Tab-separated table of N, CA and C in Angstrom:
chain	number	residue	atom	x	y	z
A	1	MET	N	0.822	-1.189	0.000
A	1	MET	CA	0.000	0.000	0.000
A	1	MET	C	0.869	1.257	0.000
A	2	LYS	N	1.955	1.199	0.771
A	2	LYS	CA	2.855	2.340	0.866
A	2	LYS	C	3.487	2.640	-0.493
A	3	LYS	N	3.869	1.586	-1.246
A	3	LYS	CA	4.467	1.776	-2.573
A	3	LYS	C	3.467	2.415	-3.532
A	4	ILE	N	2.209	2.031	-3.448
A	4	ILE	CA	1.182	2.596	-4.326
A	4	ILE	C	1.017	4.088	-4.055
A	5	ILE	N	1.004	4.457	-2.798
A	5	ILE	CA	0.863	5.877	-2.434
A	5	ILE	C	2.075	6.666	-2.929
A	6	ILE	N	3.271	6.118	-2.742
A	6	ILE	CA	4.487	6.803	-3.198
A	6	ILE	C	4.478	6.949	-4.714
A	7	LEU	N	4.109	5.887	-5.418
A	7	LEU	CA	4.053	5.953	-6.883
A	7	LEU	C	3.013	6.957	-7.354
A	8	LEU	N	1.890	7.027	-6.667
A	8	LEU	CA	0.854	7.990	-7.009
A	8	LEU	C	1.361	9.418	-6.812
A	9	LEU	N	2.031	9.664	-5.700
A	9	LEU	CA	2.576	10.992	-5.442
A	9	LEU	C	3.642	11.375	-6.468
A	10	ILE	N	4.501	10.442	-6.824
A	10	ILE	CA	5.523	10.717	-7.847
A	10	ILE	C	4.862	11.016	-9.181
A	11	SER	N	3.856	10.240	-9.547
A	11	SER	CA	3.143	10.457	-10.809
A	11	SER	C	2.461	11.818	-10.838
A	12	LEU	N	1.835	12.186	-9.733
A	12	LEU	CA	1.186	13.493	-9.658
A	12	LEU	C	2.197	14.625	-9.749
A	13	PHE	N	3.330	14.472	-9.080
A	13	PHE	CA	4.374	15.490	-9.151
A	13	PHE	C	4.876	15.659	-10.583
A	14	ILE	N	5.142	14.555	-11.249
A	14	ILE	CA	5.657	14.620	-12.625
A	14	ILE	C	4.602	15.217	-13.548
A	15	ALA	N	3.352	14.822	-13.383
A	15	ALA	CA	2.292	15.378	-14.226
A	15	ALA	C	2.140	16.878	-13.989
A	16	PHE	N	2.153	17.300	-12.731
A	16	PHE	CA	2.059	18.730	-12.420
A	16	PHE	C	3.246	19.482	-12.999
A	17	HIS	N	4.419	18.907	-12.846
A	17	HIS	CA	5.632	19.540	-13.361
A	17	HIS	C	5.563	19.705	-14.884
A	18	SER	N	5.021	18.726	-15.576
A	18	SER	CA	4.959	18.816	-17.045
A	18	SER	C	4.003	19.912	-17.490
A	19	PHE	N	2.914	20.121	-16.776
A	19	PHE	CA	1.974	21.178	-17.152
A	19	PHE	C	2.476	22.552	-16.720
A	20	ALA	N	3.191	22.601	-15.618
A	20	ALA	CA	3.680	23.882	-15.121
A	20	ALA	C	4.879	24.378	-15.917
A	21	ASN	N	5.599	23.466	-16.537
A	21	ASN	CA	6.805	23.831	-17.265
A	21	ASN	C	6.494	23.870	-18.751
A	22	SER	N	6.532	25.051	-19.338
A	22	SER	CA	6.157	25.182	-20.739
A	22	SER	C	7.280	24.810	-21.692
A	23	VAL	N	8.485	24.567	-21.191
A	23	VAL	CA	9.594	24.194	-22.048
A	23	VAL	C	9.594	22.682	-22.190
A	24	LYS	N	9.169	22.189	-23.336
A	24	LYS	CA	8.972	20.765	-23.557
A	24	LYS	C	10.254	19.956	-23.381
A	25	GLU	N	11.413	20.513	-23.751
A	25	GLU	CA	12.651	19.751	-23.698
A	25	GLU	C	13.073	19.411	-22.277
A	26	ASN	N	12.548	20.086	-21.274
A	26	ASN	CA	12.970	19.842	-19.905
A	26	ASN	C	12.147	18.777	-19.203
A	27	PHE	N	11.274	18.093	-19.913
A	27	PHE	CA	10.464	17.054	-19.286
A	27	PHE	C	10.633	15.743	-20.037
A	28	ASP	N	10.919	14.693	-19.308
A	28	ASP	CA	11.072	13.378	-19.909
A	28	ASP	C	9.942	12.482	-19.430
A	29	PRO	N	8.948	12.212	-20.286
A	29	PRO	CA	7.826	11.394	-19.850
A	29	PRO	C	8.214	9.957	-19.532
A	30	TYR	N	9.376	9.513	-19.981
A	30	TYR	CA	9.799	8.144	-19.716
A	30	TYR	C	10.476	8.006	-18.349
A	31	ALA	N	10.658	9.120	-17.667
A	31	ALA	CA	11.306	9.080	-16.355
A	31	ALA	C	10.458	8.334	-15.332
A	32	ILE	N	9.137	8.274	-15.532
A	32	ILE	CA	8.257	7.595	-14.574
A	32	ILE	C	8.658	6.138	-14.422
A	33	SER	N	8.867	5.447	-15.544
A	33	SER	CA	9.239	4.041	-15.453
A	33	SER	C	10.605	3.878	-14.810
A	34	SER	N	11.482	4.855	-15.027
A	34	SER	CA	12.798	4.792	-14.401
A	34	SER	C	12.691	4.993	-12.895
A	35	ILE	N	11.817	5.901	-12.472
A	35	ILE	CA	11.641	6.138	-11.040
A	35	ILE	C	11.066	4.905	-10.370
A	36	ILE	N	10.113	4.278	-11.017
A	36	ILE	CA	9.489	3.087	-10.450
A	36	ILE	C	10.515	1.977	-10.274
A	37	SER	N	11.428	1.846	-11.241
A	37	SER	CA	12.407	0.773	-11.159
A	37	SER	C	13.674	1.196	-10.430
A	38	SER	N	13.635	2.329	-9.740
A	38	SER	CA	14.849	2.840	-9.113
A	38	SER	C	15.054	2.335	-7.693
A	39	THR	N	14.538	1.168	-7.392
A	39	THR	CA	14.756	0.621	-6.069
A	39	THR	C	16.215	0.251	-5.873
A	40	SER	N	16.946	0.071	-6.958
A	40	SER	CA	18.385	-0.152	-6.867
A	40	SER	C	19.083	1.105	-7.364
A	41	ASN	N	20.383	1.050	-7.501
A	41	ASN	CA	21.143	2.204	-7.961
A	41	ASN	C	21.246	2.246	-9.481
A	42	THR	N	20.161	1.953	-10.172
A	42	THR	CA	20.189	2.033	-11.627
A	42	THR	C	20.049	3.489	-12.040
A	43	PRO	N	20.862	3.943	-13.007
A	43	PRO	CA	20.768	5.341	-13.447
A	43	PRO	C	19.483	5.571	-14.230
A	44	PHE	N	18.931	6.767	-14.121
A	44	PHE	CA	17.770	7.089	-14.929
A	44	PHE	C	17.784	8.556	-15.311
A	45	CYS	N	17.118	8.858	-16.408
A	45	CYS	CA	17.026	10.205	-16.934
A	45	CYS	C	15.832	10.904	-16.312
A	46	TYR	N	16.035	12.111	-15.796
A	46	TYR	CA	14.889	12.848	-15.298
A	46	TYR	C	14.701	14.177	-16.001
A	47	SER	N	15.646	14.585	-16.850
A	47	SER	CA	15.483	15.853	-17.549
A	47	SER	C	16.289	15.834	-18.840
A	48	PHE	N	15.603	15.921	-19.970
A	48	PHE	CA	16.271	15.991	-21.259
A	48	PHE	C	16.628	17.451	-21.509
A	49	LEU	N	17.911	17.726	-21.728
A	49	LEU	CA	18.376	19.101	-21.876
A	49	LEU	C	18.839	19.368	-23.305
A	50	ILE	N	18.539	20.562	-23.794
A	50	ILE	CA	19.008	20.998	-25.103
A	50	ILE	C	19.593	22.396	-24.949
A	51	ASP	N	20.813	22.586	-25.464
A	51	ASP	CA	21.476	23.883	-25.455
A	51	ASP	C	21.583	24.339	-26.912
A	52	TYR	N	21.339	25.632	-27.151
A	52	TYR	CA	21.311	26.148	-28.514
A	52	TYR	C	22.414	27.174	-28.750
A	53	TYR	N	22.876	27.252	-29.994
A	53	TYR	CA	23.758	28.336	-30.421
A	53	TYR	C	22.914	29.594	-30.595
A	54	PRO	N	23.543	30.771	-30.627
A	54	PRO	CA	22.780	32.007	-30.858
A	54	PRO	C	22.014	32.004	-32.195
A	55	ASN	N	22.479	31.209	-33.175
A	55	ASN	CA	21.771	31.144	-34.458
A	55	ASN	C	20.544	30.228	-34.411
A	56	GLY	N	20.249	29.635	-33.254
A	56	GLY	CA	19.060	28.810	-33.096
A	56	GLY	C	19.285	27.326	-33.316
A	57	ARG	N	20.438	26.943	-33.818
A	57	ARG	CA	20.722	25.513	-34.028
A	57	ARG	C	21.105	24.851	-32.696
A	58	VAL	N	20.865	23.552	-32.642
A	58	VAL	CA	21.194	22.793	-31.427
A	58	VAL	C	22.708	22.701	-31.278
A	59	LYS	N	23.185	23.038	-30.102
A	59	LYS	CA	24.611	22.944	-29.781
A	59	LYS	C	24.902	21.596	-29.114
A	60	GLU	N	24.043	21.219	-28.162
A	60	GLU	CA	24.238	19.991	-27.406
A	60	GLU	C	22.896	19.523	-26.864
A	61	LYS	N	22.726	18.194	-26.799
A	61	LYS	CA	21.517	17.657	-26.175
A	61	LYS	C	21.850	16.332	-25.510
A	62	GLY	N	21.150	16.087	-24.423
A	62	GLY	CA	21.382	14.864	-23.685
A	62	GLY	C	20.536	14.817	-22.437
A	63	CYS	N	20.823	13.850	-21.604
A	63	CYS	CA	19.989	13.592	-20.448
A	63	CYS	C	20.708	13.870	-19.140
A	64	GLN	N	20.108	14.732	-18.335
A	64	GLN	CA	20.570	14.909	-16.960
A	64	GLN	C	19.916	13.791	-16.177
A	65	GLY	N	20.707	13.064	-15.433
A	65	GLY	CA	20.159	11.891	-14.779
A	65	GLY	C	20.474	11.825	-13.308
A	66	HIS	N	20.269	10.658	-12.767
A	66	HIS	CA	20.436	10.427	-11.340
A	66	HIS	C	21.045	9.053	-11.152
A	67	TYR	N	22.080	8.994	-10.327
A	67	TYR	CA	22.673	7.711	-9.962
A	67	TYR	C	23.260	7.849	-8.569
A	68	ASN	N	22.910	6.944	-7.688
A	68	ASN	CA	23.472	6.885	-6.344
A	68	ASN	C	23.394	8.244	-5.640
A	69	ALA	N	22.234	8.862	-5.702
A	69	ALA	CA	21.956	10.152	-5.047
A	69	ALA	C	22.767	11.302	-5.630
A	70	THR	N	23.186	11.177	-6.889
A	70	THR	CA	23.977	12.213	-7.547
A	70	THR	C	23.321	12.595	-8.864
A	71	GLY	N	23.163	13.883	-9.108
A	71	GLY	CA	22.676	14.351	-10.400
A	71	GLY	C	23.835	14.424	-11.377
A	72	ILE	N	23.785	13.645	-12.450
A	72	ILE	CA	24.907	13.534	-13.379
A	72	ILE	C	24.404	13.308	-14.800
A	73	PHE	N	25.336	13.337	-15.767
A	73	PHE	CA	25.014	12.958	-17.146
A	73	PHE	C	24.810	11.447	-17.181
A	74	VAL	N	23.789	11.018	-17.921
A	74	VAL	CA	23.584	9.589	-18.140
A	74	VAL	C	23.251	9.373	-19.610
A	75	GLY	N	23.537	8.189	-20.094
A	75	GLY	CA	23.183	7.845	-21.469
A	75	GLY	C	23.933	8.648	-22.507
A	76	ASP	N	23.269	8.858	-23.656
A	76	ASP	CA	23.894	9.503	-24.805
A	76	ASP	C	23.753	11.016	-24.780
A	77	TRP	N	24.843	11.706	-25.130
A	77	TRP	CA	24.884	13.150	-25.308
A	77	TRP	C	25.428	13.415	-26.698
A	78	TYR	N	24.898	14.424	-27.361
A	78	TYR	CA	25.288	14.745	-28.723
A	78	TYR	C	25.724	16.203	-28.798
A	79	GLU	N	26.863	16.468	-29.478
A	79	GLU	CA	27.352	17.826	-29.677
A	79	GLU	C	27.401	18.115	-31.169
A	80	TYR	N	26.984	19.329	-31.544
A	80	TYR	CA	26.904	19.735	-32.944
A	80	TYR	C	27.705	21.007	-33.171
A	81	ASP	N	28.121	21.221	-34.441
A	81	ASP	CA	28.794	22.478	-34.770
A	81	ASP	C	27.750	23.537	-35.121
A	82	LEU	N	28.210	24.733	-35.498
A	82	LEU	CA	27.294	25.842	-35.800
A	82	LEU	C	26.357	25.563	-36.975
A	83	LEU	N	26.749	24.630	-37.850
A	83	LEU	CA	25.913	24.294	-39.002
A	83	LEU	C	24.946	23.148	-38.725
A	84	GLY	N	25.033	22.581	-37.528
A	84	GLY	CA	24.129	21.492	-37.158
A	84	GLY	C	24.679	20.111	-37.441
A	85	MET	N	25.960	20.005	-37.792
A	85	MET	CA	26.574	18.701	-38.055
A	85	MET	C	27.062	18.087	-36.735
A	86	LEU	N	26.835	16.801	-36.579
A	86	LEU	CA	27.269	16.078	-35.388
A	86	LEU	C	28.799	16.037	-35.351
A	87	VAL	N	29.402	16.471	-34.245
A	87	VAL	CA	30.857	16.458	-34.130
A	87	VAL	C	31.347	15.507	-33.029
A	88	ARG	N	30.508	15.239	-32.023
A	88	ARG	CA	30.941	14.382	-30.926
A	88	ARG	C	29.718	13.759	-30.259
A	89	THR	N	29.878	12.502	-29.858
A	89	THR	CA	28.880	11.857	-29.002
A	89	THR	C	29.601	11.368	-27.758
A	90	ARG	N	28.871	11.382	-26.662
A	90	ARG	CA	29.400	10.875	-25.400
A	90	ARG	C	28.349	9.953	-24.803
A	91	TYR	N	28.765	8.784	-24.417
A	91	TYR	CA	27.878	7.857	-23.731
A	91	TYR	C	28.378	7.721	-22.298
A	92	TYR	N	27.518	8.033	-21.330
A	92	TYR	CA	27.871	7.967	-19.914
A	92	TYR	C	27.209	6.758	-19.270
A	93	HIS	N	28.020	5.935	-18.633
A	93	HIS	CA	27.519	4.751	-17.952
A	93	HIS	C	27.947	4.790	-16.484
A	94	PRO	N	27.104	5.393	-15.630
A	94	PRO	CA	27.458	5.389	-14.206
A	94	PRO	C	27.249	4.001	-13.622
A	95	ASP	N	28.139	3.620	-12.753
A	95	ASP	CA	28.061	2.317	-12.098
A	95	ASP	C	28.927	2.403	-10.844
A	96	GLU	N	29.048	1.306	-10.145
A	96	GLU	CA	29.908	1.316	-8.972
A	96	GLU	C	31.349	1.590	-9.399
A	97	PHE	N	32.140	2.050	-8.453
A	97	PHE	CA	33.522	2.424	-8.734
A	97	PHE	C	34.257	1.276	-9.430
A	98	SER	N	34.968	1.587	-10.465
A	98	SER	CA	35.753	0.693	-11.331
A	98	SER	C	34.902	-0.016	-12.383
A	99	LYS	N	33.583	0.137	-12.335
A	99	LYS	CA	32.713	-0.388	-13.392
A	99	LYS	C	32.060	0.756	-14.162
A	100	ASP	N	32.385	1.975	-13.792
A	100	ASP	CA	31.842	3.159	-14.443
A	100	ASP	C	32.696	3.499	-15.667
A	101	TYR	N	32.059	4.059	-16.707
A	101	TYR	CA	32.823	4.450	-17.886
A	101	TYR	C	32.033	5.422	-18.740
A	102	LYS	N	32.750	6.019	-19.687
A	102	LYS	CA	32.126	6.852	-20.703
A	102	LYS	C	32.849	6.580	-22.014
A	103	ILE	N	32.100	6.649	-23.099
A	103	ILE	CA	32.657	6.441	-24.432
A	103	ILE	C	32.490	7.742	-25.203
A	104	ILE	N	33.584	8.251	-25.738
A	104	ILE	CA	33.559	9.503	-26.487
A	104	ILE	C	33.960	9.212	-27.932
A	105	MET	N	33.091	9.616	-28.850
A	105	MET	CA	33.353	9.427	-30.277
A	105	MET	C	33.336	10.786	-30.970
A	106	THR	N	34.282	11.004	-31.887
A	106	THR	CA	34.305	12.226	-32.688
A	106	THR	C	34.057	11.850	-34.144
A	107	TYR	N	33.498	12.810	-34.898
A	107	TYR	CA	33.085	12.558	-36.277
A	107	TYR	C	33.676	13.608	-37.216
A	108	ASP	N	33.893	13.215	-38.484
A	108	ASP	CA	34.330	14.190	-39.479
A	108	ASP	C	33.112	14.862	-40.097
A	109	LYS	N	33.339	15.762	-41.060
A	109	LYS	CA	32.229	16.523	-41.647
A	109	LYS	C	31.255	15.665	-42.443
A	110	ASN	N	31.658	14.422	-42.784
A	110	ASN	CA	30.774	13.506	-43.508
A	110	ASN	C	30.056	12.525	-42.587
A	111	GLY	N	30.268	12.681	-41.278
A	111	GLY	CA	29.587	11.822	-40.313
A	111	GLY	C	30.304	10.522	-40.016
A	112	ARG	N	31.517	10.348	-40.536
A	112	ARG	CA	32.284	9.130	-40.263
A	112	ARG	C	33.021	9.271	-38.934
A	113	VAL	N	33.160	8.160	-38.243
A	113	VAL	CA	33.829	8.152	-36.942
A	113	VAL	C	35.320	8.408	-37.127
A	114	LEU	N	35.833	9.414	-36.428
A	114	LEU	CA	37.274	9.702	-36.417
A	114	LEU	C	37.959	8.983	-35.267
A	115	THR	N	37.389	9.125	-34.066
A	115	THR	CA	37.967	8.477	-32.887
A	115	THR	C	36.869	7.881	-32.028
A	116	LYS	N	37.222	6.826	-31.334
A	116	LYS	CA	36.322	6.217	-30.355
A	116	LYS	C	37.188	5.800	-29.176
A	117	LYS	N	36.978	6.467	-28.032
A	117	LYS	CA	37.783	6.193	-26.853
A	117	LYS	C	36.887	5.940	-25.651
A	118	THR	N	37.350	5.066	-24.785
A	118	THR	CA	36.634	4.744	-23.553
A	118	THR	C	37.456	5.238	-22.368
A	119	PHE	N	36.769	5.911	-21.442
A	119	PHE	CA	37.416	6.450	-20.251
A	119	PHE	C	36.626	6.026	-19.020
A	120	ASN	N	37.270	6.115	-17.853
A	120	ASN	CA	36.516	5.974	-16.616
A	120	ASN	C	35.596	7.196	-16.499
A	121	TYR	N	34.522	7.072	-15.766
A	121	TYR	CA	33.587	8.190	-15.589
A	121	TYR	C	34.138	9.051	-14.452
A	122	SER	N	35.131	9.863	-14.756
A	122	SER	CA	35.888	10.597	-13.747
A	122	SER	C	35.044	11.582	-12.950
A	123	ASP	N	33.994	12.150	-13.549
A	123	ASP	CA	33.145	13.111	-12.844
A	123	ASP	C	32.359	12.455	-11.720
A	124	LEU	N	32.003	11.204	-11.899
A	124	LEU	CA	31.150	10.506	-10.944
A	124	LEU	C	31.839	10.323	-9.594
A	125	TYR	N	33.086	9.901	-9.606
A	125	TYR	CA	33.804	9.649	-8.359
A	125	TYR	C	34.936	10.651	-8.132
A	126	GLU	N	34.930	11.731	-8.916
A	126	GLU	CA	35.927	12.792	-8.810
A	126	GLU	C	37.344	12.225	-8.823
A	127	THR	N	37.621	11.424	-9.836
A	127	THR	CA	38.941	10.839	-10.018
A	127	THR	C	39.567	11.416	-11.282
A	128	GLU	N	40.809	11.105	-11.497
A	128	GLU	CA	41.490	11.547	-12.704
A	128	GLU	C	40.990	10.725	-13.896
A	129	GLU	N	40.761	11.405	-15.036
A	129	GLU	CA	40.284	10.694	-16.216
A	129	GLU	C	41.408	9.831	-16.786
A	130	VAL	N	41.083	8.548	-17.009
A	130	VAL	CA	42.052	7.592	-17.521
A	130	VAL	C	41.407	6.858	-18.704
A	131	GLU	N	42.152	6.760	-19.798
A	131	GLU	CA	41.633	6.000	-20.946
A	131	GLU	C	41.708	4.511	-20.630
A	132	LEU	N	40.643	3.797	-20.960
A	132	LEU	CA	40.553	2.367	-20.684
A	132	LEU	C	40.725	1.578	-21.971
A	133	ASN	N	41.279	0.373	-21.858
A	133	ASN	CA	41.454	-0.495	-23.023
A	133	ASN	C	40.181	-1.253	-23.372
A	134	GLU	N	39.322	-1.448	-22.387
A	134	GLU	CA	38.059	-2.165	-22.607
A	134	GLU	C	37.001	-1.653	-21.646
A	135	ILE	N	35.765	-1.988	-21.945
A	135	ILE	CA	34.657	-1.586	-21.095
A	135	ILE	C	34.675	-2.454	-19.832
A	136	PRO	N	34.641	-1.826	-18.655
A	136	PRO	CA	34.668	-2.598	-17.405
A	136	PRO	C	33.435	-3.475	-17.262
A	137	LYS	N	33.611	-4.598	-16.584
A	137	LYS	CA	32.495	-5.522	-16.343
A	137	LYS	C	32.232	-5.653	-14.873
C-alpha cells in the first residue's frame, strides 16, 4: 500500500511539473518508469536538456540523470557544430567504482567516426580521467 501511495505521489508530481513547465525539452515522460524501477542504484534520466547556439541551431543535447543520489550525465549526449553537423557523441555509464565508464566518439564533416575512446567516468567519483582499453564488467 505504501508503494502505491508513493508511486501515485511521484506520478502526480511529474504530471504537475509537465503542465507547469512550458519548455517541452525539460520534461522526460519516460522518467516515470525509471523512477518506479529505481529501487536499486540504476541510473535514470529525469530531464532531457538541449542547449542552442545564438543562431538557433542545437549545440548539445542529452539527459541529466540520477545515480546513487547524484545528479549527473547519463546515457547519450550529442554535440553539434554551428551548421548542425554532429561532431561528438558521449555515452555515460554510471556504475559502482571501477565499473563506471564513458565512451567519447568524434566525427568528421561527412559523419564518419574519427575516434572512439573509452574512459573511466571521472566526474562521478571525482577521479582523474584515464583511458581504458576495454569496457569494465
